[in-house]
């Protein structure tokens, strides 16, 4: 059974700082790895999707990497802004398109 | 990008009543929809997978008679929480797939259910 863990559980950084969120998964037989953003009481916003054959994906200030063999993915956020404050979830896609979500990292970017 | 609409956004109901949550794909045909539940400060847990025109597949520990799922058309899936109790209070969220294996999923905005 796939297990996805995210470290740290919570993070507070000053505005402008670069930061890295970590995601690890136990079963490397995944089809893709996705990163989502969730604001309190809201649904999910898809940030980046990395196919199993890819090593990284970039979108604006976000960069996600994937190392399938070691069961790790990272989300790099450059020049953080207060608007980046949210919970970030990673999810591994297994058979039948089922997603297994990580435990999430609650990010707070302070002024 | 594709849009998934979920309704209602929040609902408060009395214990023992049933609540129906709708999930619609607005601009694509969703052959598969997924229903998740999220308790406060916890991650999303998959409840069931529904395929259009067939019975839903429930994850271990999810009562199929309590959480009724209907996926009668390619654009609509419903989750009915029957005889809701306070412990069913949670955030429910759906996602939809256009059918290509392992493609990007699109999520609804979620429904916050509070059972009194």
Coordinates of N, CA and C in Angstrom, one line a residue, chain A residues 11-17 19 37 39-40 61 77-88 107-111:
Chain A
X11 N 5.6 25.2 8.2 CA 6.8 26.0 7.9 C 6.4 27.5 7.8
X12 N 7.2 28.3 8.5 CA 7.0 29.7 8.5 C 8.3 30.4 8.0
X13 N 8.2 31.2 7.0 CA 9.3 31.9 6.4 C 9.0 33.4 6.2
X14 N 10.0 34.2 6.2 CA 9.8 35.6 5.8 C 9.7 35.8 4.3
X15 N 9.0 36.8 4.0 CA 8.7 37.1 2.5 C 10.1 37.2 1.8
X16 N 10.1 36.6 0.6 CA 11.3 36.7 -0.2 C 12.2 35.5 -0.1
X17 N 12.0 34.7 0.8 CA 12.9 33.6 1.0 C 12.6 32.5 0.1
X19 N 12.3 28.4 -0.6 CA 12.1 27.3 0.3 C 11.8 26.0 -0.5
X37 N -2.1 22.9 -4.2 CA -2.2 23.9 -3.2 C -3.7 23.9 -2.6
X39 N -6.2 26.1 0.0 CA -6.4 27.2 1.0 C -7.5 26.7 2.0
X40 N -7.5 27.3 3.2 CA -8.4 26.8 4.2 C -9.9 26.7 3.7
X61 N 7.4 30.6 -10.4 CA 8.3 30.5 -9.3 C 8.4 29.1 -8.7
X77 N 10.0 26.7 -4.1 CA 9.3 28.0 -4.3 C 10.3 29.1 -4.2
X78 N 10.5 29.8 -5.2 CA 11.4 30.9 -5.2 C 10.7 32.2 -4.8
X79 N 11.5 33.0 -4.1 CA 11.0 34.4 -3.7 C 9.6 34.4 -3.2
X80 N 9.5 33.7 -2.1 CA 8.1 33.5 -1.5 C 7.4 34.8 -1.2
X81 N 6.1 34.7 -1.3 CA 5.2 35.9 -1.1 C 4.1 35.5 -0.1
X82 N 3.6 36.5 0.6 CA 2.5 36.2 1.5 C 1.3 35.4 0.9
X83 N 1.1 35.7 -0.4 CA 0.0 35.0 -1.1 C 0.3 33.5 -1.3
X84 N 1.5 33.1 -1.1 CA 1.9 31.7 -1.2 C 1.4 30.9 0.1
X85 N 1.0 31.6 1.1 CA 0.6 30.9 2.3 C -0.6 30.0 2.1
X86 N -0.4 28.7 2.3 CA -1.5 27.7 2.1 C -0.9 26.4 2.5
X87 N -1.7 25.3 2.4 CA -1.2 24.0 2.6 C -0.9 23.4 1.2
X88 N 0.3 22.8 1.2 CA 0.7 22.2 -0.1 C 0.7 20.7 0.1
X107 N 2.2 26.1 4.9 CA 3.2 27.2 4.8 C 2.6 28.5 5.1
X108 N 3.4 29.3 5.9 CA 3.0 30.6 6.2 C 4.2 31.5 5.8
X109 N 3.9 32.5 4.9 CA 4.9 33.5 4.5 C 4.6 34.8 5.2
X110 N 5.5 35.3 6.0 CA 5.2 36.5 6.8 C 5.8 37.7 6.1
X111 N 5.3 38.9 6.4 CA 5.8 40.1 5.9 C 7.0 40.6 6.5

